[in-house]
Coordinates of C-alpha atoms in Angstrom, one line a residue:
M1 CA -212.9 68.8 154.6
A2 CA -214.1 71.1 151.8
R3 CA -212.1 73.9 153.0
Q4 CA -209.0 72.0 152.8
Q5 CA -209.7 70.7 149.5
K6 CA -210.2 74.2 148.4
D7 CA -206.5 74.8 150.2
I8 CA -205.2 72.3 148.0
S9 CA -206.7 73.6 145.0
M10 CA -205.5 77.1 145.5
S11 CA -201.4 75.6 146.2
R12 CA -201.5 73.8 143.1
L13 CA -203.0 76.9 140.9
L14 CA -200.1 78.8 142.8
S15 CA -197.6 76.6 142.3
C16 CA -198.7 76.4 138.5
C17 CA -198.4 79.9 138.1
I18 CA -195.1 80.3 139.5
L19 CA -193.8 77.2 137.4
I20 CA -195.7 79.2 134.1
A21 CA -193.5 82.4 135.3
C22 CA -190.0 80.4 135.9
L23 CA -190.3 78.6 132.5
F24 CA -191.1 81.8 130.8
A25 CA -188.0 83.3 132.7
M26 CA -185.8 80.6 131.3
S27 CA -186.6 81.0 127.9
F28 CA -185.8 84.7 128.2
C29 CA -182.6 84.1 129.8
M30 CA -181.9 81.5 126.8
Q31 CA -182.9 83.8 124.3
Y32 CA -180.9 86.7 125.8
S33 CA -177.4 84.5 126.1
N34 CA -178.0 83.4 122.4
K35 CA -178.6 86.8 121.5
Y36 CA -175.4 88.7 123.3
T37 CA -172.9 85.8 123.9
K38 CA -170.2 85.6 121.4
V39 CA -168.8 82.1 121.0
H40 CA -165.1 81.9 120.4
A41 CA -164.3 79.6 117.6
E42 CA -160.8 79.1 118.8
S43 CA -162.5 77.2 122.0
V44 CA -164.7 75.0 119.8
S45 CA -162.3 72.1 119.6
T46 CA -158.4 71.8 120.2
T47 CA -157.9 69.3 118.1
I48 CA -159.0 71.2 114.8
T49 CA -156.4 73.2 113.0
P50 CA -157.8 76.7 112.7
F51 CA -158.0 78.5 109.2
N52 CA -155.3 81.1 108.9
I53 CA -156.8 84.4 107.6
L54 CA -155.1 87.6 106.5
C55 CA -157.3 90.8 106.5
I56 CA -155.5 93.9 104.8
C57 CA -157.5 97.4 105.6
S58 CA -156.7 100.5 103.8
Y59 CA -157.2 102.5 106.7
N60 CA -155.9 102.2 110.3
Y61 CA -157.9 100.7 113.1
S62 CA -159.1 104.5 114.6
Y63 CA -160.9 105.2 111.3
Q64 CA -164.6 104.4 112.1
T65 CA -165.6 102.4 109.2
V66 CA -162.7 99.6 109.9
P67 CA -164.2 98.2 113.5
Q68 CA -167.5 98.2 111.8
H69 CA -166.3 96.1 108.9
I70 CA -164.5 93.8 111.3
Q71 CA -166.9 93.5 113.4
G72 CA -169.6 92.4 110.7
L73 CA -166.5 90.3 109.2
E74 CA -166.3 88.0 112.4
A75 CA -170.0 87.5 113.2
G76 CA -170.5 86.6 109.3
L77 CA -167.6 83.6 110.2
G78 CA -169.6 82.2 112.7
N79 CA -168.5 79.2 114.4
L80 CA -165.4 78.4 112.3
S81 CA -162.4 77.8 113.9
Y82 CA -160.1 80.6 112.9
E83 CA -157.0 83.0 113.4
I84 CA -156.9 86.5 111.6
T85 CA -153.9 88.5 111.2
Y86 CA -155.2 92.3 110.7
E87 CA -152.6 94.7 108.5
N88 CA -153.5 98.1 108.2
M89 CA -152.2 100.4 105.3
D90 CA -153.3 103.7 107.0
T91 CA -153.5 105.2 103.4
K92 CA -155.5 108.1 104.9
R93 CA -152.0 109.1 106.0
Y94 CA -149.4 107.1 103.6
Y95 CA -151.0 106.9 100.3
E96 CA -148.2 107.8 97.9
A97 CA -146.4 105.4 95.6
D98 CA -143.7 105.2 98.0
D99 CA -146.0 104.6 101.1
I100 CA -147.5 101.6 99.2
E101 CA -144.1 100.3 98.1
K102 CA -142.8 100.2 101.8
F103 CA -146.0 98.5 103.2
H104 CA -145.6 96.0 100.5
D105 CA -141.9 95.3 101.7
Y106 CA -143.1 95.2 105.4
L107 CA -145.6 92.7 104.7
A108 CA -143.3 90.6 102.6
Y109 CA -141.0 90.6 105.4
K110 CA -143.2 89.7 107.8
M111 CA -144.8 86.7 105.8
D112 CA -141.1 85.6 105.0
K113 CA -140.3 85.7 108.5
I114 CA -142.9 83.2 109.8
D115 CA -143.2 81.4 106.6
A116 CA -147.0 82.5 106.7
S117 CA -149.5 80.3 104.8
Y118 CA -153.4 81.6 104.5
D119 CA -156.4 80.0 103.6
L120 CA -158.1 83.3 102.6
I121 CA -157.5 86.8 102.2
F122 CA -159.8 89.6 103.2
L123 CA -159.3 93.4 101.3
I124 CA -161.4 96.0 102.7
D125 CA -161.8 99.4 101.0
D126 CA -160.2 100.2 97.5
S127 CA -156.7 100.6 98.5
A128 CA -156.3 97.7 99.7
L129 CA -158.2 95.7 97.0
R130 CA -155.6 97.6 94.5
F131 CA -152.8 96.3 96.6
G132 CA -153.8 92.7 96.7
I133 CA -154.8 92.5 93.1
N134 CA -151.5 93.9 92.1
Y135 CA -149.5 91.8 94.4
R136 CA -151.5 88.8 94.6
E137 CA -149.5 86.5 92.7
E138 CA -146.1 87.1 94.5
L139 CA -147.3 87.3 98.1
F140 CA -150.5 85.5 97.8
G141 CA -150.8 83.1 94.9
D142 CA -153.7 81.5 94.3
T143 CA -155.0 81.8 97.9
P144 CA -159.2 82.8 97.7
I145 CA -159.8 86.8 98.1
V146 CA -162.9 88.5 99.4
F147 CA -163.1 92.1 99.3
M148 CA -165.4 94.5 100.7
G149 CA -166.1 98.3 101.2
I150 CA -165.0 99.0 97.3
N151 CA -166.4 102.2 96.0
S152 CA -165.0 101.7 92.6
F153 CA -167.5 99.8 90.9
S154 CA -165.6 99.1 87.8
D155 CA -162.6 98.0 90.3
A156 CA -164.7 95.8 92.0
S157 CA -166.4 94.1 88.9
T158 CA -162.9 93.5 87.2
S159 CA -161.6 92.0 90.6
S160 CA -164.3 89.7 90.9
A161 CA -163.7 88.2 87.2
L162 CA -160.3 86.9 88.2
P163 CA -159.9 83.4 89.5
D164 CA -160.8 82.6 93.2
V165 CA -162.0 86.4 93.7
T166 CA -165.5 87.5 94.7
G167 CA -166.8 90.2 97.3
I168 CA -169.0 93.1 97.9
A169 CA -169.0 96.3 95.8
E170 CA -170.1 99.5 98.1
T171 CA -173.3 100.7 96.3
L172 CA -174.8 103.7 97.6
D173 CA -178.5 104.2 97.4
F174 CA -178.8 107.2 95.5
E175 CA -182.5 106.5 94.9
A176 CA -183.6 105.8 98.1
N177 CA -182.0 109.0 99.7
Y178 CA -183.4 111.0 96.6
D179 CA -186.8 109.9 97.5
L180 CA -186.3 110.8 101.0
M181 CA -185.1 114.0 100.3
Q182 CA -188.0 115.1 98.2
S183 CA -190.4 113.4 101.0
L184 CA -188.8 115.5 103.8
F185 CA -187.3 118.5 102.3
P186 CA -190.3 119.1 99.1
D187 CA -189.3 123.0 99.0
R188 CA -185.2 122.2 98.4
D189 CA -184.4 121.5 95.2
E190 CA -180.6 121.5 94.6
I191 CA -178.4 118.7 95.9
V192 CA -174.8 119.9 97.1
V193 CA -172.4 116.8 96.7
L194 CA -169.8 116.9 99.2
C195 CA -166.7 114.8 98.4
D196 CA -162.5 115.0 98.3
A197 CA -160.0 113.5 96.0
S198 CA -159.5 110.3 98.0
N199 CA -160.1 107.1 96.4
T200 CA -163.2 106.4 98.2
S201 CA -164.7 109.7 97.3
T202 CA -163.9 109.5 93.8
G203 CA -165.5 106.0 93.7
E204 CA -168.7 107.1 95.1
Y205 CA -168.6 110.2 92.9
V206 CA -168.7 108.1 89.9
E207 CA -171.4 106.4 90.9
F208 CA -173.4 109.4 91.9
L209 CA -172.9 110.4 88.1
K210 CA -174.4 107.2 87.1
F211 CA -177.3 108.2 89.5
T212 CA -177.6 111.7 87.5
E213 CA -177.8 109.9 84.2
K214 CA -181.4 108.6 85.3
H215 CA -182.4 112.2 86.4
P216 CA -181.0 114.5 83.5
D217 CA -183.3 117.0 85.4
L218 CA -181.6 116.8 88.6
N219 CA -180.3 120.2 89.8
Y220 CA -176.7 119.9 91.8
S221 CA -173.4 121.0 92.5
V222 CA -170.3 119.4 93.6
L223 CA -168.1 120.8 96.5
N224 CA -164.8 119.0 96.6
A225 CA -162.9 119.8 99.8
S226 CA -159.9 119.0 98.1
Y227 CA -159.9 121.9 95.9
Y228 CA -160.5 124.3 98.8
T229 CA -158.5 125.8 101.6
Q230 CA -160.0 125.3 104.8
K231 CA -161.1 129.1 105.0
G232 CA -162.4 128.8 101.3
L233 CA -164.3 125.3 102.2
K234 CA -165.7 127.4 105.2
R235 CA -167.0 130.2 103.3
A236 CA -168.2 127.9 100.6
L237 CA -170.7 126.0 103.1
N238 CA -171.4 129.3 104.9
E239 CA -172.9 130.3 101.6
L240 CA -175.4 127.3 101.2
D241 CA -179.0 128.9 101.6
E242 CA -182.1 127.2 103.0
K243 CA -183.0 125.9 99.2
K244 CA -180.0 123.4 99.3
I245 CA -179.3 119.9 100.8
I246 CA -176.0 118.2 101.3
F247 CA -175.3 114.7 100.0
Y248 CA -172.2 113.9 101.9
L249 CA -170.4 111.3 100.2
D250 CA -166.8 111.5 102.1
F251 CA -164.7 114.4 103.3
S252 CA -160.8 113.5 105.0
Q253 CA -158.8 116.4 103.7
D254 CA -158.8 119.9 102.1
G255 CA -156.6 121.7 99.8
D256 CA -154.4 122.9 102.7
G257 CA -153.6 119.0 103.5
N258 CA -155.4 119.0 106.5
L259 CA -156.6 115.7 107.5
Y260 CA -159.9 115.0 109.1
T261 CA -161.5 112.0 110.9
I262 CA -165.2 111.3 110.2
K263 CA -166.2 112.6 113.3
S264 CA -164.4 116.0 113.2
A265 CA -165.1 116.4 109.5
A266 CA -168.8 116.0 110.2
A267 CA -168.5 118.3 113.2
F268 CA -166.6 121.4 110.2
V269 CA -169.8 120.7 108.3
N270 CA -172.3 121.5 110.9
E271 CA -170.4 124.2 112.2
N272 CA -170.0 125.9 108.9
T273 CA -173.6 125.4 107.5
N274 CA -176.8 127.2 108.7
H275 CA -180.1 125.4 108.4
V276 CA -178.9 123.2 105.6
P277 CA -179.7 119.2 106.2
V278 CA -176.9 116.8 105.5
I279 CA -178.0 113.1 104.0
R280 CA -175.0 111.0 104.9
L281 CA -175.0 108.0 102.5
T282 CA -172.8 105.7 104.6
M283 CA -173.1 104.4 108.3
V284 CA -170.5 105.5 110.4
N285 CA -172.4 106.9 113.4
C286 CA -170.2 110.3 112.8
T287 CA -171.9 112.7 115.0
D288 CA -175.5 113.8 116.0
N289 CA -174.8 117.0 114.2
I290 CA -175.5 114.9 110.9
L291 CA -179.2 114.3 109.8
G292 CA -178.9 110.5 108.8
G293 CA -179.9 108.9 105.8
I294 CA -180.2 105.6 104.3
S295 CA -176.6 104.6 104.8
Y296 CA -174.8 101.9 103.6
S297 CA -174.1 99.7 106.9
Y298 CA -170.3 98.4 107.0
T299 CA -171.4 96.1 109.9
A300 CA -173.7 94.4 107.5
A301 CA -171.9 94.1 104.4
G302 CA -169.0 92.9 106.6
E303 CA -171.2 90.1 108.0
V304 CA -172.1 89.3 104.4
A305 CA -168.3 89.2 103.2
G306 CA -167.9 87.0 106.6
K307 CA -170.4 84.3 105.3
M308 CA -169.3 84.4 102.1
A309 CA -165.4 83.5 103.4
A310 CA -166.9 80.8 105.4
K311 CA -168.7 79.3 102.3
I312 CA -165.5 79.6 100.6
L313 CA -162.9 78.1 103.7
N314 CA -166.0 75.0 104.0
G315 CA -165.1 74.2 100.4
V316 CA -167.5 76.2 98.0
D317 CA -165.6 77.5 95.0
A318 CA -165.0 81.1 95.1
D319 CA -165.9 81.6 91.6
N320 CA -169.2 80.3 92.3
I321 CA -170.0 83.4 94.8
P322 CA -171.1 86.1 92.7
L323 CA -169.9 89.6 93.1
V324 CA -172.5 91.5 95.7
T325 CA -173.7 94.6 94.2
E326 CA -177.3 95.3 95.9
T327 CA -177.3 97.7 98.3
I328 CA -176.9 96.9 102.0
T329 CA -178.1 99.7 104.1
E330 CA -179.7 100.7 107.7
S331 CA -181.9 103.8 107.8
Y332 CA -179.9 105.8 110.5
F333 CA -181.1 109.4 112.1
Y334 CA -180.0 112.0 114.8
Q335 CA -182.9 113.0 116.9
D336 CA -181.2 116.7 117.4
A337 CA -181.1 117.1 113.5
L338 CA -185.1 115.6 113.2
D339 CA -185.8 118.1 115.9
E340 CA -183.8 121.2 114.0
F341 CA -185.7 120.4 110.5
G342 CA -189.0 119.5 112.6
I343 CA -189.2 116.2 111.2
S344 CA -191.3 113.4 112.8
S345 CA -190.2 109.7 113.5
A346 CA -193.6 108.9 111.6
K347 CA -191.9 110.4 108.2
L348 CA -189.1 107.8 108.4
P349 CA -188.7 104.8 106.8
L350 CA -189.7 101.8 108.8
D351 CA -187.1 100.2 110.8
S352 CA -185.2 103.4 110.9
T353 CA -182.7 103.8 114.1
I354 CA -182.8 107.1 115.8
A355 CA -179.8 107.8 117.8
D356 CA -180.4 109.8 121.0
E357 CA -184.3 109.4 120.1
H358 CA -186.9 110.9 122.6
F359 CA -188.5 108.1 124.4
N360 CA -191.0 106.4 122.3
L361 CA -193.4 103.9 123.8
I362 CA -194.2 101.6 120.7
R363 CA -190.4 101.6 119.8
Y364 CA -189.4 100.8 123.4
Y365 CA -191.9 98.1 123.4
E366 CA -190.2 96.7 120.2
E367 CA -186.7 96.5 121.2
N368 CA -187.5 95.3 124.6
A369 CA -190.8 92.9 123.9
L370 CA -189.4 90.0 125.8
I371 CA -188.6 91.2 128.6
L372 CA -191.7 93.3 128.7
N373 CA -194.0 90.4 127.7
L374 CA -192.3 88.4 130.9
I375 CA -192.9 91.4 133.0
L376 CA -196.3 91.4 131.6
L377 CA -197.1 87.9 132.4
I378 CA -196.0 87.8 135.6
I379 CA -198.2 91.0 136.4
I380 CA -201.0 88.9 134.8
L381 CA -200.3 85.8 136.8
L382 CA -200.2 87.7 139.9
F383 CA -203.3 89.8 139.3
V384 CA -204.7 86.4 138.8
I385 CA -203.7 84.8 141.8
I386 CA -205.0 87.7 143.8
V387 CA -208.6 87.7 142.2
I388 CA -208.5 84.3 143.1
Q389 CA -207.3 84.7 146.6
A390 CA -210.0 87.6 147.2
K391 CA -212.9 85.5 145.7
S392 CA -211.7 82.8 148.0
N393 CA -211.6 85.0 150.9
R394 CA -214.9 86.4 150.2
Q395 CA -216.2 82.8 149.9
H396 CA -214.4 81.9 153.0
E397 CA -215.7 84.9 155.0
R398 CA -219.3 84.0 153.7
M399 CA -218.7 80.6 155.1
L400 CA -217.8 81.8 158.1
N401 CA -220.1 84.9 158.5
N402 CA -223.4 83.1 157.2
D403 CA -226.0 80.5 157.9
Y404 CA -225.1 77.4 155.4
L405 CA -229.2 77.2 155.4
T406 CA -230.7 80.2 155.1
Q407 CA -227.9 82.2 153.5
I408 CA -228.6 85.3 156.1
P409 CA -226.0 86.1 159.0
N410 CA -225.0 83.4 161.6
R411 CA -224.5 83.6 165.4
H412 CA -220.7 84.2 164.8
Y413 CA -221.8 87.3 162.7
I414 CA -223.9 88.7 165.1
N415 CA -221.8 88.2 167.8
Q416 CA -219.1 90.2 166.1
K417 CA -221.4 93.5 165.6
L418 CA -222.5 93.2 168.9
T419 CA -218.7 93.1 170.3
Q420 CA -218.0 96.1 168.3
L421 CA -221.1 98.1 169.3
N422 CA -220.6 97.2 173.2
S423 CA -216.8 98.2 173.0
T424 CA -218.1 101.8 172.0
F425 CA -221.4 101.7 174.1
T426 CA -223.2 102.5 170.8
P427 CA -226.7 102.3 171.5
Y428 CA -228.7 99.2 169.6
G429 CA -231.6 97.0 169.8
L430 CA -231.8 93.2 170.2
A431 CA -235.0 91.3 169.7
M432 CA -234.9 87.4 170.2
I433 CA -237.2 85.3 167.8
D434 CA -238.4 81.8 167.9
I435 CA -240.7 80.0 165.3
D436 CA -243.6 78.9 167.0
Y437 CA -244.3 74.9 167.2
F438 CA -241.5 74.5 164.8
K439 CA -240.7 70.7 166.5
H440 CA -244.2 70.0 165.7
I441 CA -243.8 70.8 162.1
N442 CA -240.6 68.8 161.8
D443 CA -242.4 66.1 163.0
T444 CA -245.2 66.1 160.9
Y445 CA -243.7 67.2 157.5
G446 CA -240.2 65.7 157.7
H447 CA -236.8 67.3 158.5
L448 CA -236.9 68.2 154.7
M449 CA -239.8 70.2 155.2
G450 CA -238.7 71.7 158.0
D451 CA -235.2 73.1 156.4
A452 CA -237.3 74.3 153.6
L453 CA -239.7 76.5 155.6
L454 CA -236.4 77.6 157.6
K455 CA -235.1 79.0 154.0
E456 CA -238.2 80.5 153.6
V457 CA -238.1 82.3 156.8
G458 CA -234.5 83.7 156.0
R459 CA -235.9 85.0 152.8
R460 CA -238.5 86.8 154.4
F461 CA -236.4 88.2 157.0
A462 CA -233.9 88.9 154.1
G463 CA -236.5 91.0 152.3
I464 CA -237.2 93.5 155.8
A465 CA -233.4 93.8 156.5
T466 CA -231.7 97.3 155.5
K467 CA -228.6 98.9 156.7
N468 CA -229.6 99.3 160.1
I469 CA -231.9 96.1 160.5
T470 CA -230.2 93.1 160.5
F471 CA -231.4 89.4 160.9
A472 CA -229.3 86.3 162.0
R473 CA -230.2 82.5 162.7
I474 CA -228.5 81.6 165.9
G475 CA -229.5 78.1 165.7
G476 CA -232.5 75.2 164.9
D477 CA -235.4 77.6 164.8
E478 CA -233.8 80.6 166.4
F479 CA -233.3 84.0 165.0
M480 CA -231.9 87.4 166.2
M481 CA -232.7 90.7 165.1
L482 CA -230.2 93.7 165.5
I483 CA -231.6 97.2 165.5
T484 CA -229.3 100.2 164.9
G485 CA -228.7 104.0 164.1
S486 CA -232.7 105.8 163.5
E487 CA -234.4 102.6 163.5
I488 CA -234.0 102.0 167.4
D489 CA -237.0 104.4 167.8
N490 CA -238.9 102.2 165.4
A491 CA -238.3 98.8 167.2
E492 CA -242.1 98.1 167.9
K493 CA -243.4 99.2 164.2
I494 CA -240.2 96.8 162.8
C495 CA -242.0 94.2 164.7
Q496 CA -245.5 94.8 163.7
K497 CA -244.0 94.7 160.0
I498 CA -242.4 91.2 160.8
R499 CA -245.9 89.7 162.0
K500 CA -247.6 91.2 159.0
V501 CA -244.9 89.7 156.4
F502 CA -245.8 86.4 158.3
E503 CA -249.5 86.5 158.0
F504 CA -249.7 84.7 154.6
P505 CA -248.9 81.0 154.8
I506 CA -245.7 79.4 153.8
T507 CA -246.1 76.9 150.6
I508 CA -244.1 74.1 150.2
D509 CA -244.6 71.3 147.7
K510 CA -248.2 72.4 147.5
Q511 CA -248.4 72.5 151.5
K512 CA -249.6 75.6 152.8
I513 CA -247.9 75.9 156.3
T514 CA -248.9 78.7 158.8
V515 CA -246.0 80.3 160.7
T516 CA -246.0 82.6 163.4
L517 CA -243.4 83.9 165.5
S518 CA -242.7 84.9 169.1
M519 CA -240.6 87.8 169.4
G520 CA -238.8 89.6 172.4
C521 CA -237.0 93.1 171.9
A522 CA -234.8 95.3 174.4
L523 CA -233.1 98.3 173.7
Y524 CA -229.7 99.5 175.0
P525 CA -229.3 101.8 177.1
S526 CA -232.8 102.6 177.4
D527 CA -233.8 99.3 179.1
I528 CA -230.4 98.8 180.9
N529 CA -226.8 100.7 181.2
D530 CA -225.2 97.3 181.0
P531 CA -225.1 96.3 177.2
T532 CA -223.7 92.8 178.3
Q533 CA -227.1 92.2 179.8
I534 CA -229.3 93.1 176.9
M535 CA -229.5 89.8 175.3
A536 CA -231.1 88.5 178.7
L537 CA -233.5 91.2 178.9
A538 CA -234.8 90.3 175.5
D539 CA -234.7 86.6 176.4
K540 CA -237.2 87.5 179.0
A541 CA -239.4 89.5 176.9
L542 CA -239.4 86.7 174.3
Y543 CA -240.2 84.3 177.3
Y544 CA -243.1 86.5 178.3
V545 CA -244.5 86.1 175.2
K546 CA -244.6 82.0 174.6
E547 CA -245.7 82.1 178.1
N548 CA -248.9 84.2 176.9
G549 CA -250.2 82.6 173.8
R550 CA -247.0 83.1 171.7
N551 CA -247.8 84.3 167.9
G552 CA -246.8 87.9 169.2
Y553 CA -243.9 90.1 170.2
K554 CA -243.4 92.2 173.4
L555 CA -240.8 95.1 174.3
F556 CA -239.1 94.8 177.5
S557 CA -239.9 98.1 178.5
D558 CA -243.6 97.1 178.5
L559 CA -243.2 94.3 180.6

């Protein structure tokens, strides 16, 4: 019955452990799904008319800042029901006045063709802002406008002052990057500002000049790619020495009219500089050739703009949403460049992202904490289950192999040992031991006193037991002694030692009881070649002792 209850408790414990692991796994799956599953706003309800949004981008979608802005924008709009029409000006290639006019005609034609009516206008980057503001009355009327990615602070500030216009000024964190430069490269004392004549770069350079006004002792020079031929630009970059550091603002065109993508421009800079770190102030994941920096995050800025738009579409007056001018940055670096300059990740700002980072156990745990905690919990539960099961097995084994009263080995255990020895024909000695007149003790003092006496007999046997001497209770007042190894030749001395141990009375409840033992011992193969008959010989020696006055021992070889 006790064992059945034990099995039921173990089963319940296992069930609880599995249930906890399953609940944790379900929680992980729900969080994982919430984190990575995008809810498509259009599917929220088919009865709600979606908001109609027009987004005008200065550049085409292949320009790396554009998809990052859009990704953030859509995240910021959240679960609103909306439809967005994207129009790209592509001013990196088509930026003349005639090009802008043709884009106007194209957009006006499309809007007229479908009789478009928009609930909100997004304008991304400087050229789109200027276009949108210049043609607002003609094309959009009083439709609210949200802009982002505006390098010219004056344009952003002026535009946000107009009715129903707000947005984000792209504010580069020159201060933080200057502090970073001094921390990582204290021996480099000159900043080389890399820029070009584009609207984007011009706006960034103006903000840099404002930064220098706060640092009159700042040592810097300007490398405007638009004023150099490609060959001259290569030479200028190659002449930069190890005292300089590049602040990379923007570079999309040289003086020869060659156009560069963000990635090819960064590769061009890297190929033509020798051990000069390049700090990038805008985050575009351009190439692993760039060191990185505390960079303006287009995705994060787009998300802020999307949330501003969501408020407006939900009824908040755009004039009540102020222009965002604080820096929106992420610290982003490339491992190969960090290795080139011997920079440890410990020197970088907290929460920095490192592209192609060497394996970092702490960072890996931080990025995968949920799944790793789940695995750890399962391992702990399995460990607990194994420990409990092992403990249960040990207890079961003790119950199976130990006598419940005396806690010394029982008949089952000693029979197993004998079977092992007999199967290998290993020499051993076997003694049968009875307590003399135990029935009389039971009748005189009672069964409780008899049990207490048996326990003390077992305790004294346990005090004699060694690796090669094993005692077992095989029933009632009957015990057995197994002798193996080097002790086989000492069988008689062991019997004498047992007699000596029991010369002292056993005291139970202040009652002193004198206990004597009768012992018969036989040895294999000294006494017989058949190990299955050794117990019969020991019994024969025991009966000899009993028939001759008890309180003694006899070796079968002495009969």
